[in-house]
Each structure stands twice: as C-alpha cells, then as structure tokens.
GROMACS .gro file of C-alpha atoms in nm:
model
  332
    1MET     CA    1   0.067  -0.168   1.663
    2LYS     CA    2   0.415  -0.279   1.563
    3PRO     CA    3   0.646   0.024   1.528
    4PHE     CA    4   0.795   0.085   1.184
    5THR     CA    5   1.010   0.343   1.007
    6TYR     CA    6   0.843   0.554   0.738
    7VAL     CA    7   1.046   0.681   0.441
    8ARG     CA    8   0.898   0.915   0.180
    9ALA     CA    9   1.110   0.855  -0.130
   10ARG     CA   10   1.179   1.144  -0.367
   11THR     CA   11   1.349   0.944  -0.645
   12VAL     CA   12   1.346   0.584  -0.765
   13ASP     CA   13   1.708   0.538  -0.656
   14GLU     CA   14   1.626   0.676  -0.313
   15ALA     CA   15   1.336   0.432  -0.282
   16THR     CA   16   1.539   0.126  -0.381
   17ALA     CA   17   1.826   0.230  -0.153
   18ALA     CA   18   1.588   0.263   0.142
   19HIS     CA   19   1.441  -0.081   0.069
   20ALA     CA   20   1.750  -0.280  -0.030
   21GLY     CA   21   1.904  -0.509   0.228
   22ARG     CA   22   1.608  -0.487   0.465
   23PRO     CA   23   1.400  -0.808   0.462
   24GLY     CA   24   1.129  -0.628   0.659
   25ALA     CA   25   1.097  -0.336   0.417
   26ARG     CA   26   0.787  -0.287   0.202
   27TYR     CA   27   0.694  -0.037  -0.067
   28LEU     CA   28   0.376   0.159  -0.001
   29ALA     CA   29   0.162   0.300  -0.283
   30GLY     CA   30  -0.218   0.272  -0.266
   31GLY     CA   31  -0.193   0.036   0.030
   32THR     CA   32  -0.524  -0.136  -0.049
   33ASN     CA   33  -0.371  -0.481   0.010
   34LEU     CA   34  -0.066  -0.411   0.226
   35VAL     CA   35  -0.249  -0.210   0.491
   36ASP     CA   36  -0.518  -0.477   0.522
   37LEU     CA   37  -0.250  -0.742   0.577
   38MET     CA   38  -0.080  -0.522   0.835
   39LYS     CA   39  -0.409  -0.497   1.024
   40LEU     CA   40  -0.436  -0.876   1.024
   41GLY     CA   41  -0.077  -0.917   1.140
   42VAL     CA   42   0.018  -1.108   0.824
   43GLU     CA   43   0.253  -0.830   0.713
   44THR     CA   44   0.470  -0.675   0.985
   45PRO     CA   45   0.712  -0.443   0.801
   46ASP     CA   46   0.978  -0.257   0.994
   47VAL     CA   47   1.026  -0.005   0.710
   48LEU     CA   48   0.759   0.143   0.481
   49VAL     CA   49   0.898   0.317   0.173
   50ASP     CA   50   0.630   0.551   0.036
   51VAL     CA   51   0.657   0.570  -0.346
   52THR     CA   52   0.340   0.769  -0.413
   53ARG     CA   53   0.530   1.090  -0.488
   54LEU     CA   54   0.764   0.940  -0.745
   55PRO     CA   55   0.709   1.050  -1.108
   56LEU     CA   56   0.549   0.719  -1.205
   57ASP     CA   57   0.186   0.825  -1.242
   58ASP     CA   58   0.146   0.887  -1.614
   59ILE     CA   59   0.048   0.690  -1.924
   60GLN     CA   60   0.272   0.755  -2.225
   61GLU     CA   61   0.215   0.662  -2.587
   62LEU     CA   62   0.533   0.508  -2.727
   63PRO     CA   63   0.666   0.591  -3.075
   64ASP     CA   64   0.581   0.243  -3.205
   65GLY     CA   65   0.217   0.261  -3.089
   66GLY     CA   66   0.255   0.079  -2.759
   67LEU     CA   67   0.184   0.230  -2.417
   68ARG     CA   68   0.393   0.271  -2.105
   69VAL     CA   69   0.193   0.277  -1.782
   70GLY     CA   70   0.364   0.416  -1.474
   71ALA     CA   71   0.358   0.199  -1.163
   72THR     CA   72   0.154   0.447  -0.958
   73VAL     CA   73  -0.116   0.508  -1.220
   74ARG     CA   74  -0.446   0.451  -1.043
   75ASN     CA   75  -0.661   0.163  -1.162
   76SER     CA   76  -0.951   0.398  -1.235
   77ASP     CA   77  -0.735   0.619  -1.458
   78LEU     CA   78  -0.594   0.321  -1.644
   79ALA     CA   79  -0.936   0.167  -1.704
   80ALA     CA   80  -1.078   0.495  -1.838
   81HIS     CA   81  -0.783   0.601  -2.055
   82PRO     CA   82  -0.903   0.635  -2.417
   83LEU     CA   83  -0.597   0.465  -2.568
   84VAL     CA   84  -0.627   0.171  -2.329
   85ARG     CA   85  -0.995   0.132  -2.410
   86ALA     CA   86  -0.929   0.158  -2.784
   87ARG     CA   87  -0.617  -0.059  -2.812
   88TYR     CA   88  -0.620  -0.294  -2.511
   89ALA     CA   89  -0.985  -0.350  -2.426
   90ALA     CA   90  -0.915  -0.651  -2.203
   91VAL     CA   91  -0.718  -0.431  -1.962
   92SER     CA   92  -1.006  -0.190  -1.911
   93ARG     CA   93  -1.259  -0.471  -1.872
   94ALA     CA   94  -1.042  -0.658  -1.621
   95LEU     CA   95  -0.996  -0.350  -1.405
   96LEU     CA   96  -1.364  -0.260  -1.410
   97SER     CA   97  -1.457  -0.611  -1.296
   98GLY     CA   98  -1.193  -0.623  -1.027
   99ALA     CA   99  -1.294  -0.381  -0.752
  100SER     CA  100  -1.527  -0.106  -0.642
  101GLY     CA  101  -1.488   0.249  -0.770
  102GLN     CA  102  -1.346   0.357  -0.434
  103LEU     CA  103  -1.072   0.095  -0.449
  104ARG     CA  104  -0.992   0.166  -0.815
  105ASN     CA  105  -0.941   0.532  -0.724
  106THR     CA  106  -0.668   0.430  -0.476
  107ALA     CA  107  -0.511   0.108  -0.604
  108THR     CA  108  -0.212   0.137  -0.836
  109THR     CA  109  -0.087  -0.057  -1.137
  110GLY     CA  110   0.223  -0.188  -0.960
  111GLY     CA  111   0.035  -0.270  -0.643
  112ASN     CA  112  -0.229  -0.462  -0.837
  113LEU     CA  113   0.040  -0.696  -0.973
  114LEU     CA  114   0.186  -0.743  -0.625
  115GLN     CA  115  -0.138  -0.841  -0.455
  116ARG     CA  116  -0.106  -1.136  -0.223
  117THR     CA  117  -0.343  -1.431  -0.223
  118ARG     CA  118  -0.681  -1.410  -0.057
  119CYS     CA  119  -0.652  -1.767   0.073
  120PRO     CA  120  -0.816  -1.761   0.420
  121TYR     CA  121  -0.540  -1.981   0.561
  122PHE     CA  122  -0.282  -1.721   0.456
  123GLN     CA  123  -0.482  -1.444   0.622
  124ASP     CA  124  -0.551  -1.629   0.948
  125LEU     CA  125  -0.253  -1.639   1.186
  126SER     CA  126  -0.405  -1.931   1.376
  127LYS     CA  127  -0.394  -2.158   1.068
  128PRO     CA  128  -0.098  -2.337   0.905
  129CYS     CA  129   0.026  -2.174   0.583
  130ASN     CA  130   0.354  -2.232   0.405
  131LYS     CA  131   0.318  -1.903   0.219
  132ARG     CA  132   0.291  -1.700   0.539
  133ALA     CA  133   0.507  -1.921   0.763
  134PRO     CA  134   0.722  -2.165   0.561
  135GLY     CA  135   0.730  -2.515   0.700
  136THR     CA  136   0.398  -2.502   0.885
  137GLY     CA  137   0.201  -2.687   0.619
  138CYS     CA  138  -0.086  -2.605   0.384
  139GLY     CA  139  -0.414  -2.604   0.575
  140ALA     CA  140  -0.617  -2.563   0.258
  141ARG     CA  141  -0.525  -2.899   0.103
  142ASP     CA  142  -0.735  -3.097   0.350
  143GLY     CA  143  -0.949  -2.802   0.456
  144ILE     CA  144  -1.165  -2.554   0.269
  145HIS     CA  145  -1.030  -2.527  -0.085
  146ARG     CA  146  -1.326  -2.455  -0.312
  147ASP     CA  147  -1.159  -2.135  -0.440
  148HIS     CA  148  -0.810  -2.279  -0.478
  149ALA     CA  149  -0.576  -2.380  -0.760
  150VAL     CA  150  -0.630  -2.663  -1.006
  151LEU     CA  151  -0.322  -2.594  -1.223
  152GLY     CA  152   0.044  -2.572  -1.124
  153ALA     CA  153  -0.012  -2.627  -0.752
  154SER     CA  154   0.227  -2.815  -0.524
  155LEU     CA  155   0.212  -3.013  -0.203
  156HIS     CA  156   0.323  -2.695  -0.027
  157CYS     CA  157   0.061  -2.451  -0.159
  158ILE     CA  158  -0.262  -2.443  -0.358
  159ALA     CA  159  -0.326  -2.067  -0.335
  160THR     CA  160  -0.437  -1.863  -0.637
  161HIS     CA  161  -0.319  -1.521  -0.750
  162PRO     CA  162  -0.600  -1.264  -0.718
  163SER     CA  163  -0.518  -0.996  -0.979
  164ASP     CA  164  -0.755  -0.962  -1.276
  165LEU     CA  165  -0.530  -0.700  -1.438
  166ALA     CA  166  -0.235  -0.941  -1.443
  167VAL     CA  167  -0.441  -1.194  -1.641
  168ALA     CA  168  -0.523  -0.939  -1.911
  169LEU     CA  169  -0.164  -0.813  -1.923
  170ALA     CA  170  -0.032  -1.168  -1.959
  171ALA     CA  171  -0.257  -1.231  -2.259
  172LEU     CA  172  -0.147  -0.902  -2.417
  173ASP     CA  173   0.226  -0.985  -2.385
  174ALA     CA  174   0.293  -0.689  -2.156
  175ASP     CA  175   0.624  -0.641  -1.974
  176VAL     CA  176   0.696  -0.532  -1.617
  177GLU     CA  177   0.970  -0.272  -1.571
  178LEU     CA  178   1.177  -0.315  -1.255
  179HIS     CA  179   1.446  -0.100  -1.096
  180GLY     CA  180   1.668  -0.224  -0.816
  181PRO     CA  181   2.013  -0.192  -0.664
  182ASP     CA  182   2.163  -0.350  -0.979
  183GLY     CA  183   1.976  -0.117  -1.214
  184PRO     CA  184   1.674  -0.165  -1.443
  185ARG     CA  185   1.546  -0.483  -1.604
  186THR     CA  186   1.232  -0.601  -1.780
  187VAL     CA  187   1.030  -0.919  -1.721
  188PRO     CA  188   0.729  -1.041  -1.923
  189VAL     CA  189   0.412  -1.028  -1.715
  190ALA     CA  190   0.348  -1.394  -1.799
  191GLU     CA  191   0.679  -1.483  -1.627
  192PHE     CA  192   0.665  -1.232  -1.342
  193HIS     CA  193   0.463  -1.447  -1.101
  194ARG     CA  194   0.590  -1.785  -0.981
  195LEU     CA  195   0.434  -2.125  -0.936
  196PRO     CA  196   0.462  -2.228  -0.569
  197GLY     CA  197   0.692  -2.530  -0.593
  198ASP     CA  198   0.865  -2.571  -0.257
  199ARG     CA  199   0.897  -2.193  -0.203
  200PRO     CA  200   0.536  -2.067  -0.194
  201GLU     CA  201   0.636  -1.764   0.013
  202LEU     CA  202   0.787  -1.619  -0.307
  203ASP     CA  203   0.503  -1.479  -0.518
  204THR     CA  204   0.713  -1.326  -0.797
  205VAL     CA  205   1.060  -1.323  -0.950
  206ILE     CA  206   1.119  -0.974  -0.810
  207ARG     CA  207   1.462  -0.939  -0.645
  208PRO     CA  208   1.531  -0.782  -0.304
  209GLY     CA  209   1.493  -0.405  -0.323
  210GLU     CA  210   1.346  -0.400  -0.673
  211LEU     CA  211   1.062  -0.160  -0.740
  212ILE     CA  212   0.806  -0.187  -1.020
  213THR     CA  213   0.842   0.136  -1.216
  214GLY     CA  214   0.599   0.064  -1.498
  215VAL     CA  215   0.426  -0.175  -1.734
  216THR     CA  216   0.471  -0.169  -2.111
  217LEU     CA  217   0.187  -0.272  -2.342
  218PRO     CA  218   0.343  -0.367  -2.676
  219ALA     CA  219   0.261  -0.232  -3.018
  220ALA     CA  220   0.229  -0.590  -3.146
  221THR     CA  221  -0.103  -0.641  -2.965
  222ALA     CA  222  -0.228  -0.281  -2.987
  223GLY     CA  223  -0.568  -0.272  -3.152
  224LEU     CA  224  -0.605  -0.649  -3.178
  225PRO     CA  225  -0.944  -0.774  -3.058
  226SER     CA  226  -0.917  -0.865  -2.690
  227ALA     CA  227  -1.162  -0.947  -2.414
  228PHE     CA  228  -1.181  -1.048  -2.048
  229ARG     CA  229  -1.451  -1.245  -1.871
  230LYS     CA  230  -1.479  -1.348  -1.507
  231ALA     CA  231  -1.697  -1.581  -1.298
  232ARG     CA  232  -1.746  -1.498  -0.930
  233ASP     CA  233  -1.977  -1.579  -0.643
  234ARG     CA  234  -2.161  -1.248  -0.654
  235ALA     CA  235  -2.233  -1.001  -0.930
  236SER     CA  236  -1.997  -0.726  -0.815
  237TYR     CA  237  -1.648  -0.688  -0.674
  238ALA     CA  238  -1.557  -1.045  -0.584
  239PHE     CA  239  -1.238  -1.232  -0.667
  240ALA     CA  240  -1.245  -1.469  -0.961
  241LEU     CA  241  -1.342  -1.831  -0.926
  242ALA     CA  242  -1.212  -1.846  -1.281
  243SER     CA  243  -1.144  -1.585  -1.547
  244ALA     CA  244  -1.017  -1.574  -1.904
  245ALA     CA  245  -0.846  -1.304  -2.108
  246ALA     CA  246  -0.786  -1.356  -2.477
  247VAL     CA  247  -0.649  -1.185  -2.785
  248LEU     CA  248  -0.758  -1.320  -3.124
  249ALA     CA  249  -0.694  -1.202  -3.479
  250LEU     CA  250  -0.784  -1.375  -3.805
  251ASP     CA  251  -0.625  -1.369  -4.148
  252ASP     CA  252  -0.799  -1.309  -4.482
  253HIS     CA  253  -0.911  -1.673  -4.494
  254GLY     CA  254  -1.069  -1.674  -4.149
  255SER     CA  255  -0.790  -1.870  -3.984
  256VAL     CA  256  -0.625  -1.766  -3.658
  257ARG     CA  257  -0.312  -1.560  -3.723
  258HIS     CA  258  -0.263  -1.446  -3.363
  259VAL     CA  259  -0.402  -1.592  -3.043
  260ALA     CA  260  -0.319  -1.554  -2.676
  261LEU     CA  261  -0.514  -1.690  -2.381
  262ALA     CA  262  -0.460  -1.652  -2.007
  263PHE     CA  263  -0.662  -1.790  -1.718
  264GLY     CA  264  -0.710  -1.636  -1.375
  265GLY     CA  265  -0.832  -1.799  -1.057
  266LEU     CA  266  -0.681  -2.137  -1.151
  267ALA     CA  267  -0.319  -2.111  -1.038
  268HIS     CA  268  -0.059  -1.936  -0.826
  269ARG     CA  269  -0.004  -1.702  -1.122
  270PRO     CA  270  -0.193  -1.598  -1.435
  271TRP     CA  271  -0.193  -1.916  -1.642
  272ARG     CA  272  -0.086  -1.857  -2.002
  273ALA     CA  273  -0.249  -2.134  -2.204
  274ARG     CA  274   0.035  -2.205  -2.445
  275GLY     CA  275  -0.097  -2.546  -2.544
  276ALA     CA  276  -0.438  -2.413  -2.643
  277GLU     CA  277  -0.276  -2.128  -2.834
  278ALA     CA  278  -0.058  -2.367  -3.033
  279ALA     CA  279  -0.358  -2.581  -3.118
  280LEU     CA  280  -0.559  -2.283  -3.247
  281LEU     CA  281  -0.288  -2.098  -3.440
  282GLY     CA  282  -0.352  -2.140  -3.813
  283ALA     CA  283  -0.683  -2.317  -3.758
  284ALA     CA  284  -1.036  -2.194  -3.811
  285PRO     CA  285  -1.184  -2.079  -3.476
  286THR     CA  286  -1.478  -2.316  -3.495
  287PRO     CA  287  -1.653  -2.430  -3.176
  288ALA     CA  288  -1.507  -2.778  -3.229
  289ASN     CA  289  -1.149  -2.651  -3.267
  290ILE     CA  290  -1.183  -2.419  -2.970
  291SER     CA  291  -1.328  -2.698  -2.755
  292ARG     CA  292  -1.051  -2.937  -2.858
  293ALA     CA  293  -0.777  -2.682  -2.784
  294LEU     CA  294  -0.919  -2.594  -2.443
  295GLY     CA  295  -0.963  -2.961  -2.357
  296ASP     CA  296  -0.597  -3.028  -2.433
  297GLU     CA  297  -0.492  -2.737  -2.209
  298LEU     CA  298  -0.717  -2.812  -1.914
  299ASP     CA  299  -0.652  -3.186  -1.913
  300ALA     CA  300  -0.349  -3.095  -1.700
  301ALA     CA  301  -0.574  -2.978  -1.416
  302GLU     CA  302  -0.539  -3.158  -1.083
  303PRO     CA  303  -0.842  -3.054  -0.879
  304LEU     CA  304  -0.897  -3.145  -0.517
  305ARG     CA  305  -1.213  -3.260  -0.342
  306ASP     CA  306  -1.414  -2.938  -0.374
  307ASN     CA  307  -1.279  -2.742  -0.672
  308ALA     CA  308  -1.317  -2.974  -0.971
  309TYR     CA  309  -1.592  -2.744  -1.102
  310LYS     CA  310  -1.324  -2.488  -1.191
  311THR     CA  311  -1.198  -2.686  -1.489
  312GLU     CA  312  -1.533  -2.686  -1.668
  313LEU     CA  313  -1.606  -2.328  -1.561
  314ALA     CA  314  -1.275  -2.209  -1.709
  315ARG     CA  315  -1.337  -2.403  -2.029
  316ARG     CA  316  -1.679  -2.244  -2.078
  317LEU     CA  317  -1.549  -1.894  -2.000
  318ALA     CA  318  -1.261  -1.924  -2.244
  319ALA     CA  319  -1.483  -2.074  -2.514
  320ALA     CA  320  -1.726  -1.784  -2.479
  321VAL     CA  321  -1.447  -1.527  -2.496
  322LEU     CA  322  -1.276  -1.685  -2.797
  323THR     CA  323  -1.604  -1.743  -2.982
  324GLY     CA  324  -1.706  -1.382  -2.925
  325LEU     CA  325  -1.375  -1.251  -3.054
  326ALA     CA  326  -1.390  -1.480  -3.358
  327ALA     CA  327  -1.734  -1.344  -3.446
  328ALA     CA  328  -1.629  -0.979  -3.414
  329PRO     CA  329  -1.524  -0.775  -3.719
  330HIS     CA  330  -1.152  -0.824  -3.786
  331GLN     CA  331  -0.888  -0.626  -3.970
  332PRO     CA  332  -0.636  -0.880  -4.114
   0.00000   0.00000   0.00000
C-alpha cells in the first residue's frame, strides 16, 4: 500500500484548492474506476480529495426546459429520473446498458466521464503503454487489439474510451461544467475528451485542479427522439465493441430537420459523426441515404489486423438506431 493523504472537501473551492498544484492528487467520488486502478498500481495518488459530500448530487430542471445534473448524482438515479427518461431517453438507455445495478448505485456522473481506458496494456504494469508511462511504446499496436480504436488513433495509442454515458451526452449536445483555480468554465461533452495524438496520457481537456461540478442537458434536444444501442461480447455489463447514440427529428415533409450521431468503442473519445450528420440533414431518412451517410463517415476508419470488423458493426448499429428513430412518431 502506497501511503496517501486523504482530504474530505466541504466546498467546491476547498476541493480545488486541495487538488491544485499537486500532480499526484486525484478526486474521489464513487471510486469504481479509481480504486480498481489503485489496486493494480496504475494509479498511485499521493492525495485523495473526497468530493462525495459536496452539494452536487441533485438533478435540477432549468427554466428553459433543460436539465442540470450534479457531478455526484449516481448513475442509477440519473437513469431512473422521470425527466431524463421522458426528454433524454438515450441517456437512460446508455446507463442501463453500461454496468450492473451495484455499480450504478455507486458510480457518479462526473466519474463516469472520467473513466480511463480498459486497454489491458494500460492496466498491466509489465507491458509497454504510452498512456500509463509516456515513451514506453504502445504494446497493443502489434499485440492484442481486437477491442481497440479504428478512428482517430495515433502511432502512440489506439485505446478506446469506455463510457457509454459520454456517447449519449455527446449526441445530445450536453455540456460539462468545470470549476478550477481560475474559476468556472463550460466545455461541450463532444469536445471534452481528446484524441491521443502524441500525448495519449491526457484523456481530456480538463486543466490541473479542475473539478467536474455538473453536466447540462440542453433544452434544444429535450424531448427529441433519441436512442442508444451497444454491441458487446456478452449480453450484460460488458464494455462496448461499438455503440451508437443518435437524435433524429423530422419536419412536416418527412425530411431530417435535426440529427446528431455519436459512436462509442471506436476511438479515444466519443466520436461525433459530423460528416454523416451533414449528409442526412435536409434529406429523407431512407435506408439508402442513411447507408450512404454512414459510409462516408466510416470510410475514414483505419483498422488494424484484428479489429476491422468494428467498422461494419458500427455501421449496422447506427443504421438500426437511425432507422428506428425515423420510423417512430415525430412531432415537427
């Protein structure tokens, strides 16, 4: 056991002050990922800042019809909330497909977004991994990479981001609220996670000392038809081989007036499919148009020896989600 200092923060400012300037500091909420990594020796914090008692555990309806979700809201509470189920169905579905009931009762909204990759090379101290130990190489590229990235990867890292919730939030145009030593700021969920580039050890754009205080689901996507679908190796509680979250609304003529699509399991971050969205906007959501749009988006994939199947799997998942939403009753 590596000794560490434990701080129980009473306010957001107290938490960020305790964390700021300490490269070895980590925030502790549900701990469902951090504690596992500490057991493996991947994470070795010298300061744990406990944020579970901060007033960040409620879901508030905003005056414009959006929702603000506190960072320490438990996944189970978020999935079951009636306004989430009614207005942002993809969020509830993503959470329910993401973990067991026991984990959902402990894991938090902020912690879910900050999950680290489940790449076995990252979790095994005996293996090279640029994300865990920069400069040691990426063992997965020439090793076992069936579950790894086909979009946006680099020579330094082909890991994928594991959160299902983040994929749904990206499609719904949600924002992450951050508070740090320089005060508060807001970042779109779709821009919160990074591609690996030559700095794969940096998962997000979060700055030193910053704490996630909440997530805002906008009024603009409230009540729009949305869905989430995931393919995995077993029927329950496994990480995505590929997933797709989509929002789709039609106008009076049956053409697409709003569309958003995000993929999970394909990249170092939730992959917002901007090209496919642009191709579908204003068009009829026919199988041919959907197939053409998804083909244009996924042509950018660069699979390795063992994960080429992901491209077709993602295409079929997204086509099923978009086709299902197009066939559902719509309110123009």
